[in-house]
Tab-separated table of C-alpha atoms (C1' of nucleotides) in Angstrom:
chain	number	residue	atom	x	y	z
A	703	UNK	CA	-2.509	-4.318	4.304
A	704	UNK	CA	-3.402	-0.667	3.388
A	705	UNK	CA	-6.402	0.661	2.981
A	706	UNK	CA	-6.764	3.138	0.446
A	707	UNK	CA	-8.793	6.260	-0.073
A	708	UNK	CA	-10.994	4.165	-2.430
A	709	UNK	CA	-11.363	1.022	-0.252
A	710	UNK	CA	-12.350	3.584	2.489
A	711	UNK	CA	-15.256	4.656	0.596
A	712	UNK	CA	-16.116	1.298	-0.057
A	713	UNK	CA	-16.934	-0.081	3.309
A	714	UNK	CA	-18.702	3.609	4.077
A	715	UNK	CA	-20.995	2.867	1.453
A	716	UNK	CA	-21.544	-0.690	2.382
A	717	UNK	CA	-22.070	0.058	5.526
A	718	UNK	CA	-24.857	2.740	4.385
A	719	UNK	CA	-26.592	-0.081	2.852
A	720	UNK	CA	-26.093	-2.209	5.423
A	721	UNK	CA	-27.735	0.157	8.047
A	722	UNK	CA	-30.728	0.557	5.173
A	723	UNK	CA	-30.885	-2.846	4.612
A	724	UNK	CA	-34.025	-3.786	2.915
A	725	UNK	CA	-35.995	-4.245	-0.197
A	726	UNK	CA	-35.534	-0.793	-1.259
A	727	UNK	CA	-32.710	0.635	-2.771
A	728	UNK	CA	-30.215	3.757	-1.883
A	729	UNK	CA	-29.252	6.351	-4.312
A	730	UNK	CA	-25.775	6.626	-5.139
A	731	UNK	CA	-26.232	10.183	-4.506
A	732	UNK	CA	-27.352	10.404	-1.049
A	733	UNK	CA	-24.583	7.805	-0.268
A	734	UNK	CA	-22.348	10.413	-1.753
A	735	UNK	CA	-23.938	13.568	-0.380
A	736	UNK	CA	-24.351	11.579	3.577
A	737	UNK	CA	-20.512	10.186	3.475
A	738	UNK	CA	-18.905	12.768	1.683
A	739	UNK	CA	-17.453	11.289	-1.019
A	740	UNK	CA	-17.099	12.153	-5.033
A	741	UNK	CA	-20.434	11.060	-6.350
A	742	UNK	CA	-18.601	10.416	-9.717
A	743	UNK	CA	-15.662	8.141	-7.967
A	744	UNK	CA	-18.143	6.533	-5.912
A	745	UNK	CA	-19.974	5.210	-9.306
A	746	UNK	CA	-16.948	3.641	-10.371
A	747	UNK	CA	-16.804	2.156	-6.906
A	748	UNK	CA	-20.024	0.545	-6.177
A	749	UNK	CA	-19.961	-0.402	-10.036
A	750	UNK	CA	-16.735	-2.707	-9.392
A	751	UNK	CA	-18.672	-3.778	-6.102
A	752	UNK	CA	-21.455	-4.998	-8.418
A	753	UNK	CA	-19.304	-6.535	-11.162
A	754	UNK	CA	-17.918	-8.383	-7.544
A	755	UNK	CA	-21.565	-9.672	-6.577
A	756	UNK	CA	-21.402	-7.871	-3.695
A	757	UNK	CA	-24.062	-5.129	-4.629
A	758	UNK	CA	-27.082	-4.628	-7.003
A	759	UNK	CA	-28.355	-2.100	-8.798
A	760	UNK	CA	-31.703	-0.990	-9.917
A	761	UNK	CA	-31.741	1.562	-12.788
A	762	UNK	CA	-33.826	4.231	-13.300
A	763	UNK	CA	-36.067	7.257	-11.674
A	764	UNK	CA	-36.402	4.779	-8.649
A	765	UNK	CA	-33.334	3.250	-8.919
A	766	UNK	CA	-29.858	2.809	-6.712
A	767	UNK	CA	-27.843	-0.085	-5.243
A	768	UNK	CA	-28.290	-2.513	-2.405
A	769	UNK	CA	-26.798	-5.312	-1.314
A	770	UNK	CA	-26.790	-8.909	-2.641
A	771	UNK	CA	-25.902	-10.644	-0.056
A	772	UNK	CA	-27.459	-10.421	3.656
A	773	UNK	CA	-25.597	-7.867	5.612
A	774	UNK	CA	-23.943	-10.822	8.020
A	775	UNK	CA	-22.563	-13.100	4.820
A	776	UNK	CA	-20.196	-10.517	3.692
A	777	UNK	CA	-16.903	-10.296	5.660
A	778	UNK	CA	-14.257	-7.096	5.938
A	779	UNK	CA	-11.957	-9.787	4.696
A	780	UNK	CA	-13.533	-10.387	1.314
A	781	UNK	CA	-14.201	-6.589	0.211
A	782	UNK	CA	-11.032	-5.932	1.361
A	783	UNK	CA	-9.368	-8.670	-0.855
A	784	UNK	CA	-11.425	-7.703	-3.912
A	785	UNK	CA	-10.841	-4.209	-3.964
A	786	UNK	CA	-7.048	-3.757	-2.390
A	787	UNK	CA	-5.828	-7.253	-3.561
A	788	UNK	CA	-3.667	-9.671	-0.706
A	789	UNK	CA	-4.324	-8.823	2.955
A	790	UNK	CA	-0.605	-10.397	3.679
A	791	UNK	CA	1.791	-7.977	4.166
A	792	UNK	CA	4.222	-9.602	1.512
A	793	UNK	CA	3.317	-12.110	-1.546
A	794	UNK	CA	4.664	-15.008	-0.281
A	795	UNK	CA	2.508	-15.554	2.659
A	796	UNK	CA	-0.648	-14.886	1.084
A	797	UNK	CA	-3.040	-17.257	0.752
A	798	UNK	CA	-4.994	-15.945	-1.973
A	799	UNK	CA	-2.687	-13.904	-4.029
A	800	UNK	CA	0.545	-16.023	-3.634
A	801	UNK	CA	3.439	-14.824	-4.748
A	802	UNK	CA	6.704	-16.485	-4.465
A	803	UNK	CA	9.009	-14.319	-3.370
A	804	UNK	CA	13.632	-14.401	-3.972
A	805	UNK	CA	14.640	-16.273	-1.241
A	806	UNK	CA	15.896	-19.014	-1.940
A	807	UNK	CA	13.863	-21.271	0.574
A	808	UNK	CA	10.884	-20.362	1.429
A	809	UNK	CA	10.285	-23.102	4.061
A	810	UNK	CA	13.518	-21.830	5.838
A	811	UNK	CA	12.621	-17.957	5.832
A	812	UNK	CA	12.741	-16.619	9.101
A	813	UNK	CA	11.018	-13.161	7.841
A	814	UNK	CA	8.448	-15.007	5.863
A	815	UNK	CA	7.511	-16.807	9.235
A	816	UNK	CA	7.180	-13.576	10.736
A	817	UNK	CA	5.234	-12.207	7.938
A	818	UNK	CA	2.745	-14.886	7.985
A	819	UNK	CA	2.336	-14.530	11.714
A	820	UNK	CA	1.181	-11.085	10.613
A	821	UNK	CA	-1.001	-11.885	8.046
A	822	UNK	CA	-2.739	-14.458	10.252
A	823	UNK	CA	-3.450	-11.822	12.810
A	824	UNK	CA	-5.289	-9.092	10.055
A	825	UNK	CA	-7.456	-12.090	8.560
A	826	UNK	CA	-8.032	-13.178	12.292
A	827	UNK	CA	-9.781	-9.926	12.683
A	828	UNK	CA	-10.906	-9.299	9.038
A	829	UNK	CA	-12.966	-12.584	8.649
A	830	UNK	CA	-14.455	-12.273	12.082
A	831	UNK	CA	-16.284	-8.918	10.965
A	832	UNK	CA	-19.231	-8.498	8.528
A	833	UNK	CA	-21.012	-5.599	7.550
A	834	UNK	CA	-24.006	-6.715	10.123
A	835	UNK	CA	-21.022	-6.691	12.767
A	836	UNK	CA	-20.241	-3.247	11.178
A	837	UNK	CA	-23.695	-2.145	11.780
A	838	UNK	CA	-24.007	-3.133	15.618
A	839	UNK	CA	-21.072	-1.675	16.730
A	840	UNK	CA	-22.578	1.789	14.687
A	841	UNK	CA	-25.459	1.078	16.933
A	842	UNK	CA	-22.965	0.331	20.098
A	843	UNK	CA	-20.795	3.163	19.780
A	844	UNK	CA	-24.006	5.472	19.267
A	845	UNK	CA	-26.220	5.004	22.530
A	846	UNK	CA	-29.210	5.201	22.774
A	847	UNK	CA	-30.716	7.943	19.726
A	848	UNK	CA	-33.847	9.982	19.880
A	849	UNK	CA	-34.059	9.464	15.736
A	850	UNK	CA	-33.391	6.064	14.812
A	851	UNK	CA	-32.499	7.332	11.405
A	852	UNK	CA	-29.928	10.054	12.895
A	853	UNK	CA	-26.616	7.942	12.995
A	854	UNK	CA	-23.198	8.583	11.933
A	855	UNK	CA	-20.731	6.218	10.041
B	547	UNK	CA	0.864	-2.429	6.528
B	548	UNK	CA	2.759	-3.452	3.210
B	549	UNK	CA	6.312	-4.634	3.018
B	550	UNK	CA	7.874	-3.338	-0.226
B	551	UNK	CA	10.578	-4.839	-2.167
B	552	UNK	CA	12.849	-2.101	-0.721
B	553	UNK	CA	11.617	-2.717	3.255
B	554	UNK	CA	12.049	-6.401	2.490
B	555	UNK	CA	15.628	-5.757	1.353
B	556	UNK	CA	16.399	-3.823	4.468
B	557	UNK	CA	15.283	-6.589	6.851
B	558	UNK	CA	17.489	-9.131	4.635
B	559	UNK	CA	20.418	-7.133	4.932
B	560	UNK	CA	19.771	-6.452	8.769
B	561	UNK	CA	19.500	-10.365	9.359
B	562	UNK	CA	22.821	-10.974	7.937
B	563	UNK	CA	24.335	-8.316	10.167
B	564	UNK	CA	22.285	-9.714	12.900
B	565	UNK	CA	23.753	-13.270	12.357
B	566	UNK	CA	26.738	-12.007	11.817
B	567	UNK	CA	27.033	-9.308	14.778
B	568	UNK	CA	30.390	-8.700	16.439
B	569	UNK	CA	32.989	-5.958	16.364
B	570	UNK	CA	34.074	-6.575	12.759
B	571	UNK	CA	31.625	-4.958	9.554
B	572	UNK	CA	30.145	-6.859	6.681
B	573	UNK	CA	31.217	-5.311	3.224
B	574	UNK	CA	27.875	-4.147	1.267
B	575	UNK	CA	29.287	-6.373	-1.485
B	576	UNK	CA	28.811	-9.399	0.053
B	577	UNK	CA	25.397	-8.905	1.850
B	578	UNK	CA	24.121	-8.220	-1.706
B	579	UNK	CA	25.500	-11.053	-3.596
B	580	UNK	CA	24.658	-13.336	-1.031
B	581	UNK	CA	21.002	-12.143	-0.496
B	582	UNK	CA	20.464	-11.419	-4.452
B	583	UNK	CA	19.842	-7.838	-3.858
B	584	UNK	CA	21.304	-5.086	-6.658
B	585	UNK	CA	23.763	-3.266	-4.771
B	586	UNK	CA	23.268	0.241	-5.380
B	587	UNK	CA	20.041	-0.635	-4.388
B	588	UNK	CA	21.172	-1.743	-1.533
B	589	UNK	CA	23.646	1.232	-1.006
B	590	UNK	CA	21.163	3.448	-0.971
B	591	UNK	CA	18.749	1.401	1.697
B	592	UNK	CA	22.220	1.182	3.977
B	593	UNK	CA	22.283	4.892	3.798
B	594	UNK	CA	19.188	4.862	5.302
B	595	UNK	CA	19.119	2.554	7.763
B	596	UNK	CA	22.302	4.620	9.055
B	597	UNK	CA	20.765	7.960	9.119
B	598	UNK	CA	17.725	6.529	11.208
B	599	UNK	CA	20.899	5.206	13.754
B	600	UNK	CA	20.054	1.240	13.417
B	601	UNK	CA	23.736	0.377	11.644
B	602	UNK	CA	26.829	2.231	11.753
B	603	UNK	CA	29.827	2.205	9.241
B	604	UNK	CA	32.816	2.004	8.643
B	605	UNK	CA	34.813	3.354	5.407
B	606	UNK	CA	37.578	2.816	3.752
B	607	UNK	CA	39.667	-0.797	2.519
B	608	UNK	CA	38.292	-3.215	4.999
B	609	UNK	CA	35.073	-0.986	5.619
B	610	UNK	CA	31.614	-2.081	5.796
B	611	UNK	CA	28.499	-1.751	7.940
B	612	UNK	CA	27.140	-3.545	11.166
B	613	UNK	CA	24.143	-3.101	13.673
B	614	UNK	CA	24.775	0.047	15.768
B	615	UNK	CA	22.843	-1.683	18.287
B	616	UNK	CA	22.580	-5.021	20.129
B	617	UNK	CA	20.253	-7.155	17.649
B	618	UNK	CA	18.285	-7.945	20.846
B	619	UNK	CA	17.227	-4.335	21.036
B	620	UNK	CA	16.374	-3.766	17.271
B	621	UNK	CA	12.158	-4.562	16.928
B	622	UNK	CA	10.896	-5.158	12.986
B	623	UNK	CA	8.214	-2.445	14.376
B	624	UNK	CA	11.166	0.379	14.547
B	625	UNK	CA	12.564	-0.765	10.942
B	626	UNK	CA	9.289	-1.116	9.564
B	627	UNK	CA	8.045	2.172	10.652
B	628	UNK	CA	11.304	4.093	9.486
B	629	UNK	CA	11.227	2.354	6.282
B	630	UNK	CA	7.441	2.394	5.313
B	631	UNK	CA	5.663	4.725	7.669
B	632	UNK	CA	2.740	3.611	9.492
B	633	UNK	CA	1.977	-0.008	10.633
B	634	UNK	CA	-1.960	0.526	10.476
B	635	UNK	CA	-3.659	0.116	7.637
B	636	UNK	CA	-5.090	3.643	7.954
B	637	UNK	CA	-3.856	6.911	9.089
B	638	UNK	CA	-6.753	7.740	12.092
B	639	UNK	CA	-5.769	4.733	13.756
B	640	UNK	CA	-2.115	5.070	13.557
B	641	UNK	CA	-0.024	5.992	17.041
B	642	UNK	CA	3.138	7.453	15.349
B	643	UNK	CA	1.772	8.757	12.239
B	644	UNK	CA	-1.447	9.468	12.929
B	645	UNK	CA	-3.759	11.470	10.707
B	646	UNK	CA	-7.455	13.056	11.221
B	647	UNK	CA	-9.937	11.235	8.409
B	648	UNK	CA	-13.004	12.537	6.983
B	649	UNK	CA	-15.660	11.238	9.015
B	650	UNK	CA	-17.593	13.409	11.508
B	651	UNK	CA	-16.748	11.543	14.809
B	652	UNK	CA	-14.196	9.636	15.167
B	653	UNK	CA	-14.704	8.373	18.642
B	654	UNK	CA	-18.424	6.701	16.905
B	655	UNK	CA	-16.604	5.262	13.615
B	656	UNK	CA	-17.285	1.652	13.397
B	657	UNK	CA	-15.088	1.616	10.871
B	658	UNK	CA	-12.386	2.955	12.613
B	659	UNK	CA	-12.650	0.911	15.391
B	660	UNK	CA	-12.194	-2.554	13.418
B	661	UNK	CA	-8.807	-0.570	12.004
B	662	UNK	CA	-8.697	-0.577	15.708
B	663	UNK	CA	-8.121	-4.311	16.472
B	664	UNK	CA	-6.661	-4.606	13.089
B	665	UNK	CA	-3.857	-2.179	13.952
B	666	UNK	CA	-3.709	-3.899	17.675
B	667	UNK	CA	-2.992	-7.227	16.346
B	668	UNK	CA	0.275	-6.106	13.513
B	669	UNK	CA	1.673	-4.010	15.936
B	670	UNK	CA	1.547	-6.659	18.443
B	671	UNK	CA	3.424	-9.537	16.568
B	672	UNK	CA	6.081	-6.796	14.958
B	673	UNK	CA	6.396	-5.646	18.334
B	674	UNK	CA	7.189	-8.469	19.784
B	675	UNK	CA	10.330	-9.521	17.296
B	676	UNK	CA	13.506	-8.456	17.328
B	677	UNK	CA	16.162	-8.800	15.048
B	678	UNK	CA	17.700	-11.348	17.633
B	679	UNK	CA	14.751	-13.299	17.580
B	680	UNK	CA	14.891	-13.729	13.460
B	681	UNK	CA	18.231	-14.975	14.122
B	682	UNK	CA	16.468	-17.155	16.560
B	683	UNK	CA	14.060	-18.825	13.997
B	684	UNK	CA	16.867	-18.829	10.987
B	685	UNK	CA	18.634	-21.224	13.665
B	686	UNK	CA	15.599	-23.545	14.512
B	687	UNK	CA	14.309	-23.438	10.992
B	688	UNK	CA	18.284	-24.242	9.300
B	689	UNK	CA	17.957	-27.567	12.145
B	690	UNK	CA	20.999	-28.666	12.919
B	691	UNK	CA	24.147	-27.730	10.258
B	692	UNK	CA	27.815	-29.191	9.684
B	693	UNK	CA	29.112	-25.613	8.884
B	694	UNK	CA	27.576	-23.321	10.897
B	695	UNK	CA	28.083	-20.839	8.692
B	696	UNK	CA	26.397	-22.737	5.601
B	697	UNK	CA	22.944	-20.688	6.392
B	698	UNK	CA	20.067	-19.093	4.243
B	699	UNK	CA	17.981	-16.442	5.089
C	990	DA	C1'	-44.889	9.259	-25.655
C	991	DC	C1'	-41.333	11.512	-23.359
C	992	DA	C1'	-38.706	13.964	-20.083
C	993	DA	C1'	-36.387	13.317	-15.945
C	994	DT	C1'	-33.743	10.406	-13.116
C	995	DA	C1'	-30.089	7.185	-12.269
C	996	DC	C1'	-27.004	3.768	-13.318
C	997	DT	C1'	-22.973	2.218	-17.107
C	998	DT	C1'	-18.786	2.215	-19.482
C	999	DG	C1'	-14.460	3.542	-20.849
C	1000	DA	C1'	-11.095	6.828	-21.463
C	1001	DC	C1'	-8.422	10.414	-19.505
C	1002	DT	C1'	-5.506	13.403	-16.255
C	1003	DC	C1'	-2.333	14.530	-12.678
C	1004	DA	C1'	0.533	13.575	-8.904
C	1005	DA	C1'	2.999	10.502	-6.044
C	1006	DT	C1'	5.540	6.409	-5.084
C	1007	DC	C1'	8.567	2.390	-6.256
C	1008	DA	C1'	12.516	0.180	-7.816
C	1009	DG	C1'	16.401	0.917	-9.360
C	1010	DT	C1'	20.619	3.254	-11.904
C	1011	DC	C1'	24.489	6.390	-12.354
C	1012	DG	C1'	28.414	9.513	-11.686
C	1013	DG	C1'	31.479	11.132	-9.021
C	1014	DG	C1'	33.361	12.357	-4.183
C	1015	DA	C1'	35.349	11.158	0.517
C	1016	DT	C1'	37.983	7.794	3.518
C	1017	DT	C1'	41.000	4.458	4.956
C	1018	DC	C1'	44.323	0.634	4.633
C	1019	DT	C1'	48.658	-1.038	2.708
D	1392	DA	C1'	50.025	6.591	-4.219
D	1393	DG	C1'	46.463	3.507	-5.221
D	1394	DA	C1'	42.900	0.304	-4.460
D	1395	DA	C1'	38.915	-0.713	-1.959
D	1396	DT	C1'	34.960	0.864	0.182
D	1397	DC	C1'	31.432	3.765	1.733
D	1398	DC	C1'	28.713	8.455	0.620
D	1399	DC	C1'	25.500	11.489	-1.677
D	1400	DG	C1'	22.384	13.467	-4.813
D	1401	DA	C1'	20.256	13.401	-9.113
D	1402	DC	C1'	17.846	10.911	-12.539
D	1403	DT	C1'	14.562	7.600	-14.961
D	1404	DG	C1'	10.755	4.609	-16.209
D	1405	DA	C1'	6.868	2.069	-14.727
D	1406	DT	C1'	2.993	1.638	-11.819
D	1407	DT	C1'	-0.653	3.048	-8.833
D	1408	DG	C1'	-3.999	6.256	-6.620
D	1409	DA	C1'	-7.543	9.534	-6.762
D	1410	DG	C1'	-10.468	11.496	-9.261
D	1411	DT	C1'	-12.905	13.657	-13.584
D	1412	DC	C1'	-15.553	13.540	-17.773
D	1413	DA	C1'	-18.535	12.445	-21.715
D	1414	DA	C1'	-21.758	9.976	-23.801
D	1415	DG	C1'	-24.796	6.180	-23.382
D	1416	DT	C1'	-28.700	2.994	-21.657
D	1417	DA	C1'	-32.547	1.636	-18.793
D	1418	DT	C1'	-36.761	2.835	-16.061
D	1419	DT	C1'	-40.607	5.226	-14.674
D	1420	DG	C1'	-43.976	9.061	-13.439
D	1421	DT	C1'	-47.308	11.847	-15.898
DNA sequence: ACAATACTTGACTCAATCAGTCGGGATTCT
DNA sequence: AGAATCCCGACTGATTGAGTCAAGTATTGT
């Protein structure tokens, strides 16, 4: 698993709306402007996070995106999987974007048994974290703030 | 951490030696027709794995290549690095390649410190394997053969 | 009503990486 | 000498990554 540049800027902007969590909404611009990231790539991102049910949107002068789902029902595991495809580090031991591979028994692959040893360890981790889990250890790794509203990501 | 067709070549070809270590060489040939892998292809990945001092070769009529050292001493961590670059899924989290990110502190990224764990655990099983031990599990997975030599990796 | 604000959609660019392929050169064994 | 084998660099074609851009649609404050 590899996270890329875009995937990066996913869970930064989740995690914004995470930390915001409420009935309002967050412009896509201050998301942009507060994480530093290209306001116009960032559309395209949160708009394939929506098409994904993982975000809405509300349009308009008061508009901007929040999430669907409570922060602590969407795992690192499933936004990873939707936006950089298998978490396995080769086809054939992936679960959910299986891929046979050219040996010629699979059962009897010593790498594959390896490889799936490996891939159980990154979902081990990946499922066990949600965005809410994302949001205490931003709190953790803080201290204590004067401004509540005066974190980093 | 993604294995590409060309990694997953490499750690083929290394089994074979592996299995097959002694003081004589394996012909590129034959590691390629019996592991289904295009040979100049293959050349090429040889090449490498030479240059980075894990086989050594031998030219000429009955020339070939074999491990350089003991297969006990090879980890898939050293291949994979050489061949693919860095185990964690992202650069700031990365001991051997390691590169700065974007955000403002990385010490406070919650982000980064799931990466963390997620780096912690790959590292750990590819750490822990050596070539030896793939010859290992392509014994206990094979069970018990009439022709010893009648294996599949 | 209407202008301003913000999301929506799809196409487009530019560079890098992947998976091979190819031609010819250097060595060594017989 | 000649065959077998490794050695080396250049080349190609497809795919992916990281953005950019233009024009459109919905919503709302005044």
């Amino acid at each position: 698993m590899k996270l890329s540049q875009r995937g990066e800027y996913a869970l930064r902007a989740l995690l914004v709306m995470g930390m915001n969590h409420g009935p309002g909404v967050i412009r896509i611009k201050d998301i942009a402007q507060q994480q530093n990231i290209p306001r116009r790539f960032l559309e395209q991102i949160l708009n394939d996070l929506k098409s994904a049910g993982f975000v809405q949107s509300k349009r308009g002068v008061a508009g901007g995106y929040r999430l669907q789902r409570g922060p602590g029902e969407i795992s690192l595991a499933d936004i990873i999987r939707h936006l950089e495809g298998p978490l396995a580090p080769v086809g054939c031991v992936s679960v959910n974007y299986y891929q046979r591979c050219s040996c010629p028994d699979e059962g009897k692959c010593a790498i594959r048994s390896v490889m799936q040893e490996v891939r159980d360890a990154i979902v081990g981790v990946l499922e066990g974290v949600s965005v809410a889990h994302l949001c205490d250890r931003v709190r953790d790794l803080q201290g204590p703030l004067e401004n509540p509203l005066d974190y980093v990501i």
